[in-house]
């Protein structure tokens, strides 16, 4: 892979921190911006999503790419299965995020969404589980042993015409 034009992330080699993620110990915020393809915007044709992951100063620190086939993207829409590969500033994969295909409805919560996070790829470090609620986006973050470590809750209106949607974090003892 070609090196990317990104902010150079320092590599201090922190014990217990997966390789390539050391920079995350120095930031309190990351902004994820989806790069919209022209054909997707004009024709409604779904393409693999691409994202820039920036620090609070707007500098790209990581880049994410979705891997999926055309038929799945067109037929399953936003509920499709996917693998997202997060790359460092040298184009090396440092995180893999996988989601299987699950059909769901807010009134039939039998197949809620789940992500598996691997860092480095092949080493599962945690999961993100959707929690059922008829109106709120709610998620539980679990460690590699599937023990809850954090809960996230989004706004009443899960979609927005505004560019940012903020989620509140809660400790795991809050229901």
PDB file of C-alpha atoms in Angstrom:
ATOM      1  CA  UNK A   1       0.000   0.000   0.000  1.00  0.00           C
ATOM      2  CA  UNK A   2       1.073   3.544  -0.645  1.00  0.00           C
ATOM      3  CA  UNK A   3       1.683   5.826   2.355  1.00  0.00           C
ATOM      4  CA  UNK A   4      -1.245   8.170   2.915  1.00  0.00           C
ATOM      5  CA  UNK A   5      -1.125  11.921   3.263  1.00  0.00           C
ATOM      6  CA  UNK A   6      -2.041  11.987   6.929  1.00  0.00           C
ATOM      7  CA  UNK A   7      -0.933  13.399  10.244  1.00  0.00           C
ATOM      8  CA  UNK A   8       2.114  11.456  11.374  1.00  0.00           C
ATOM      9  CA  UNK A   9       1.110   9.473  14.432  1.00  0.00           C
ATOM     10  CA  UNK A  10       3.894   8.997  16.986  1.00  0.00           C
ATOM     11  CA  UNK A  11       4.745   5.408  17.931  1.00  0.00           C
ATOM     12  CA  UNK A  12       6.028   5.395  21.511  1.00  0.00           C
ATOM     13  CA  UNK A  13       5.306   1.649  22.028  1.00  0.00           C
ATOM     14  CA  UNK A  14       3.037   1.732  25.099  1.00  0.00           C
ATOM     15  CA  UNK A  15       2.852  -1.604  26.995  1.00  0.00           C
ATOM     16  CA  UNK A  16      -0.590  -3.234  26.711  1.00  0.00           C
ATOM     17  CA  UNK A  17      -1.601  -1.001  23.804  1.00  0.00           C
ATOM     18  CA  UNK A  18      -2.084  -2.746  20.435  1.00  0.00           C
ATOM     19  CA  UNK A  19       0.447  -1.649  17.799  1.00  0.00           C
ATOM     20  CA  UNK A  20      -0.658   1.414  15.858  1.00  0.00           C
ATOM     21  CA  UNK A  21      -3.105   2.604  18.519  1.00  0.00           C
ATOM     22  CA  UNK A  22      -0.649   4.458  20.746  1.00  0.00           C
ATOM     23  CA  UNK A  23      -1.895   7.807  19.447  1.00  0.00           C
ATOM     24  CA  UNK A  24      -5.325   7.129  20.968  1.00  0.00           C
ATOM     25  CA  UNK A  25      -3.834   7.486  24.463  1.00  0.00           C
ATOM     26  CA  UNK A  26      -3.085  11.144  23.670  1.00  0.00           C
ATOM     27  CA  UNK A  27      -6.495  12.289  22.381  1.00  0.00           C
ATOM     28  CA  UNK A  28      -9.869  12.806  23.995  1.00  0.00           C
ATOM     29  CA  UNK A  29     -11.829  13.094  20.765  1.00  0.00           C
ATOM     30  CA  UNK A  30     -11.870  11.652  17.266  1.00  0.00           C
ATOM     31  CA  UNK A  31     -14.064  12.905  14.442  1.00  0.00           C
ATOM     32  CA  UNK A  32     -15.211  10.462  11.780  1.00  0.00           C
ATOM     33  CA  UNK A  33     -16.101  11.933   8.399  1.00  0.00           C
ATOM     34  CA  UNK A  34     -17.633   9.805   5.664  1.00  0.00           C
ATOM     35  CA  UNK A  35     -16.307  10.504   2.188  1.00  0.00           C
ATOM     36  CA  UNK A  36     -19.319  10.533  -0.120  1.00  0.00           C
ATOM     37  CA  UNK A  37     -18.783   9.315  -3.671  1.00  0.00           C
ATOM     38  CA  UNK A  38     -20.303  11.441  -6.444  1.00  0.00           C
ATOM     39  CA  UNK A  39     -22.162   8.520  -8.055  1.00  0.00           C
ATOM     40  CA  UNK A  40     -23.615   7.573  -4.670  1.00  0.00           C
ATOM     41  CA  UNK A  41     -24.881  11.096  -4.054  1.00  0.00           C
ATOM     42  CA  UNK A  42     -26.335  11.570  -7.546  1.00  0.00           C
ATOM     43  CA  UNK A  43     -27.646   8.120  -8.444  1.00  0.00           C
ATOM     44  CA  UNK A  44     -28.263   6.501  -5.064  1.00  0.00           C
ATOM     45  CA  UNK A  45     -25.876   3.685  -6.010  1.00  0.00           C
ATOM     46  CA  UNK A  46     -24.266   2.334  -2.834  1.00  0.00           C
ATOM     47  CA  UNK A  47     -20.485   2.020  -2.936  1.00  0.00           C
ATOM     48  CA  UNK A  48     -18.080   0.841  -0.263  1.00  0.00           C
ATOM     49  CA  UNK A  49     -17.953   3.545   2.381  1.00  0.00           C
ATOM     50  CA  UNK A  50     -14.707   5.364   3.116  1.00  0.00           C
ATOM     51  CA  UNK A  51     -14.009   7.450   6.191  1.00  0.00           C
ATOM     52  CA  UNK A  52     -11.406   9.928   7.384  1.00  0.00           C
ATOM     53  CA  UNK A  53     -10.712   9.762  11.110  1.00  0.00           C
ATOM     54  CA  UNK A  54      -9.429  13.114  12.350  1.00  0.00           C
ATOM     55  CA  UNK A  55      -8.190  14.606  15.598  1.00  0.00           C
ATOM     56  CA  UNK A  56      -9.815  17.715  17.086  1.00  0.00           C
ATOM     57  CA  UNK A  57      -7.589  19.923  14.895  1.00  0.00           C
ATOM     58  CA  UNK A  58      -8.988  18.299  11.746  1.00  0.00           C
ATOM     59  CA  UNK A  59      -5.816  16.371  10.915  1.00  0.00           C
ATOM     60  CA  UNK A  60      -6.320  12.890   9.449  1.00  0.00           C
ATOM     61  CA  UNK A  61      -4.882  10.312  11.827  1.00  0.00           C
ATOM     62  CA  UNK A  62      -6.523   7.154  10.470  1.00  0.00           C
ATOM     63  CA  UNK A  63      -8.448   6.118   7.395  1.00  0.00           C
ATOM     64  CA  UNK A  64     -11.221   3.501   7.232  1.00  0.00           C
ATOM     65  CA  UNK A  65     -12.504   1.526   4.256  1.00  0.00           C
ATOM     66  CA  UNK A  66     -15.514  -0.773   4.038  1.00  0.00           C
ATOM     67  CA  UNK A  67     -15.212  -4.103   2.273  1.00  0.00           C
ATOM     68  CA  UNK A  68     -18.382  -5.557   0.851  1.00  0.00           C
ATOM     69  CA  UNK A  69     -19.828  -6.880  -2.387  1.00  0.00           C
ATOM     70  CA  UNK A  70     -22.090  -4.865  -4.682  1.00  0.00           C
ATOM     71  CA  UNK A  71     -25.141  -7.129  -4.324  1.00  0.00           C
ATOM     72  CA  UNK A  72     -25.101  -6.948  -0.513  1.00  0.00           C
ATOM     73  CA  UNK A  73     -24.738  -3.151  -0.566  1.00  0.00           C
ATOM     74  CA  UNK A  74     -27.624  -2.656  -2.999  1.00  0.00           C
ATOM     75  CA  UNK A  75     -30.040  -5.234  -1.525  1.00  0.00           C
ATOM     76  CA  UNK A  76     -29.452  -4.945   2.229  1.00  0.00           C
ATOM     77  CA  UNK A  77     -28.759  -1.214   2.558  1.00  0.00           C
ATOM     78  CA  UNK A  78     -27.723   0.060   5.992  1.00  0.00           C
ATOM     79  CA  UNK A  79     -28.422  -3.301   7.697  1.00  0.00           C
ATOM     80  CA  UNK A  80     -25.859  -5.103   5.517  1.00  0.00           C
ATOM     81  CA  UNK A  81     -22.956  -7.113   6.831  1.00  0.00           C
ATOM     82  CA  UNK A  82     -19.559  -5.460   6.454  1.00  0.00           C
ATOM     83  CA  UNK A  83     -15.915  -5.440   7.360  1.00  0.00           C
ATOM     84  CA  UNK A  84     -14.256  -2.086   7.955  1.00  0.00           C
ATOM     85  CA  UNK A  85     -10.484  -1.947   7.924  1.00  0.00           C
ATOM     86  CA  UNK A  86      -8.910   0.964   9.778  1.00  0.00           C
ATOM     87  CA  UNK A  87      -5.508   1.944   8.434  1.00  0.00           C
ATOM     88  CA  UNK A  88      -2.730   3.973  10.004  1.00  0.00           C
ATOM     89  CA  UNK A  89      -0.814   6.761   8.283  1.00  0.00           C
ATOM     90  CA  UNK A  90       1.412   4.192   6.532  1.00  0.00           C
ATOM     91  CA  UNK A  91      -1.554   2.272   5.082  1.00  0.00           C
ATOM     92  CA  UNK A  92      -1.125  -0.610   7.538  1.00  0.00           C
ATOM     93  CA  UNK A  93      -4.289  -2.190   8.915  1.00  0.00           C
ATOM     94  CA  UNK A  94      -4.467  -1.665  12.682  1.00  0.00           C
ATOM     95  CA  UNK A  95      -8.135  -2.387  13.465  1.00  0.00           C
ATOM     96  CA  UNK A  96     -10.754  -4.629  11.872  1.00  0.00           C
ATOM     97  CA  UNK A  97     -14.453  -4.042  12.586  1.00  0.00           C
ATOM     98  CA  UNK A  98     -16.862  -6.784  11.460  1.00  0.00           C
ATOM     99  CA  UNK A  99     -20.646  -6.912  11.500  1.00  0.00           C
ATOM    100  CA  UNK A 100     -22.680  -9.923  10.348  1.00  0.00           C
ATOM    101  CA  UNK A 101     -25.949  -9.537   8.456  1.00  0.00           C
ATOM    102  CA  UNK A 102     -28.893  -9.314  10.852  1.00  0.00           C
ATOM    103  CA  UNK A 103     -32.423  -8.282  10.008  1.00  0.00           C
ATOM    104  CA  UNK A 104     -34.137  -6.230  12.667  1.00  0.00           C
ATOM    105  CA  UNK A 105     -37.081  -4.024  13.410  1.00  0.00           C
ATOM    106  CA  UNK A 106     -37.618  -1.676  16.324  1.00  0.00           C
ATOM    107  CA  UNK A 107     -40.753  -3.693  17.156  1.00  0.00           C
ATOM    108  CA  UNK A 108     -39.133  -7.137  16.844  1.00  0.00           C
ATOM    109  CA  UNK A 109     -35.767  -6.951  18.612  1.00  0.00           C
ATOM    110  CA  UNK A 110     -34.736 -10.542  17.981  1.00  0.00           C
ATOM    111  CA  UNK A 111     -31.693  -9.793  15.792  1.00  0.00           C
ATOM    112  CA  UNK A 112     -29.984  -6.712  17.191  1.00  0.00           C
ATOM    113  CA  UNK A 113     -26.786  -5.460  15.588  1.00  0.00           C
ATOM    114  CA  UNK A 114     -23.363  -6.497  16.882  1.00  0.00           C
ATOM    115  CA  UNK A 115     -19.822  -5.470  15.949  1.00  0.00           C
ATOM    116  CA  UNK A 116     -16.607  -7.360  16.670  1.00  0.00           C
ATOM    117  CA  UNK A 117     -13.461  -5.249  17.008  1.00  0.00           C
ATOM    118  CA  UNK A 118     -10.009  -6.730  16.439  1.00  0.00           C
ATOM    119  CA  UNK A 119      -6.746  -4.890  17.153  1.00  0.00           C
ATOM    120  CA  UNK A 120      -4.425  -5.907  15.701  1.00  0.00           C
ATOM    121  CA  UNK A 121      -6.459  -7.817  13.098  1.00  0.00           C
ATOM    122  CA  UNK A 122      -7.040 -11.383  14.313  1.00  0.00           C
ATOM    123  CA  UNK A 123      -7.009 -10.405  18.014  1.00  0.00           C
ATOM    124  CA  UNK A 124     -10.526  -9.671  19.331  1.00  0.00           C
ATOM    125  CA  UNK A 125     -10.459  -6.808  21.844  1.00  0.00           C
ATOM    126  CA  UNK A 126     -14.159  -6.116  22.208  1.00  0.00           C
ATOM    127  CA  UNK A 127     -17.702  -5.937  20.959  1.00  0.00           C
ATOM    128  CA  UNK A 128     -20.379  -3.298  20.453  1.00  0.00           C
ATOM    129  CA  UNK A 129     -23.907  -4.617  21.048  1.00  0.00           C
ATOM    130  CA  UNK A 130     -27.090  -2.801  20.142  1.00  0.00           C
ATOM    131  CA  UNK A 131     -29.571  -2.687  23.035  1.00  0.00           C
ATOM    132  CA  UNK A 132     -33.260  -2.715  22.241  1.00  0.00           C
ATOM    133  CA  UNK A 133     -35.192   0.505  22.700  1.00  0.00           C
ATOM    134  CA  UNK A 134     -38.120   1.644  20.537  1.00  0.00           C
ATOM    135  CA  UNK A 135     -36.877   5.246  20.166  1.00  0.00           C
ATOM    136  CA  UNK A 136     -33.272   5.630  21.355  1.00  0.00           C
ATOM    137  CA  UNK A 137     -30.053   4.310  19.852  1.00  0.00           C
ATOM    138  CA  UNK A 138     -28.435   2.420  22.749  1.00  0.00           C
ATOM    139  CA  UNK A 139     -25.273   0.317  22.753  1.00  0.00           C
ATOM    140  CA  UNK A 140     -23.168  -1.670  25.215  1.00  0.00           C
ATOM    141  CA  UNK A 141     -19.399  -1.877  24.788  1.00  0.00           C
ATOM    142  CA  UNK A 142     -17.953  -5.210  25.953  1.00  0.00           C
ATOM    143  CA  UNK A 143     -14.364  -6.322  26.426  1.00  0.00           C
ATOM    144  CA  UNK A 144     -12.866  -9.438  24.825  1.00  0.00           C
ATOM    145  CA  UNK A 145     -14.418 -11.608  27.601  1.00  0.00           C
ATOM    146  CA  UNK A 146     -17.849 -10.141  26.738  1.00  0.00           C
ATOM    147  CA  UNK A 147     -18.020  -8.232  30.028  1.00  0.00           C
ATOM    148  CA  UNK A 148     -19.808  -4.846  29.771  1.00  0.00           C
ATOM    149  CA  UNK A 149     -17.457  -1.886  30.221  1.00  0.00           C
ATOM    150  CA  UNK A 150     -19.448   1.079  28.889  1.00  0.00           C
ATOM    151  CA  UNK A 151     -22.920   2.041  27.703  1.00  0.00           C
ATOM    152  CA  UNK A 152     -23.702   4.591  24.993  1.00  0.00           C
ATOM    153  CA  UNK A 153     -26.997   6.363  24.376  1.00  0.00           C
ATOM    154  CA  UNK A 154     -27.840   8.577  21.437  1.00  0.00           C
ATOM    155  CA  UNK A 155     -30.470  11.293  21.107  1.00  0.00           C
ATOM    156  CA  UNK A 156     -34.219  10.629  20.901  1.00  0.00           C
ATOM    157  CA  UNK A 157     -34.105  11.313  17.201  1.00  0.00           C
ATOM    158  CA  UNK A 158     -31.404   8.928  15.948  1.00  0.00           C
ATOM    159  CA  UNK A 159     -31.071  10.746  12.640  1.00  0.00           C
ATOM    160  CA  UNK A 160     -30.281  14.372  12.144  1.00  0.00           C
ATOM    161  CA  UNK A 161     -29.917  16.946   9.398  1.00  0.00           C
ATOM    162  CA  UNK A 162     -27.111  18.410  11.499  1.00  0.00           C
ATOM    163  CA  UNK A 163     -23.572  17.188  10.797  1.00  0.00           C
ATOM    164  CA  UNK A 164     -22.964  15.757  14.289  1.00  0.00           C
ATOM    165  CA  UNK A 165     -24.937  13.322  16.433  1.00  0.00           C
ATOM    166  CA  UNK A 166     -23.664  13.170  20.011  1.00  0.00           C
ATOM    167  CA  UNK A 167     -23.829  10.058  22.192  1.00  0.00           C
ATOM    168  CA  UNK A 168     -23.693  10.075  25.989  1.00  0.00           C
ATOM    169  CA  UNK A 169     -21.495   7.539  27.734  1.00  0.00           C
ATOM    170  CA  UNK A 170     -22.527   5.849  30.963  1.00  0.00           C
ATOM    171  CA  UNK A 171     -20.848   3.429  33.310  1.00  0.00           C
ATOM    172  CA  UNK A 172     -22.164  -0.116  33.097  1.00  0.00           C
ATOM    173  CA  UNK A 173     -24.196   0.044  36.322  1.00  0.00           C
ATOM    174  CA  UNK A 174     -26.717   2.465  34.733  1.00  0.00           C
ATOM    175  CA  UNK A 175     -29.699   0.706  33.140  1.00  0.00           C
TER     176      UNK A 175
END
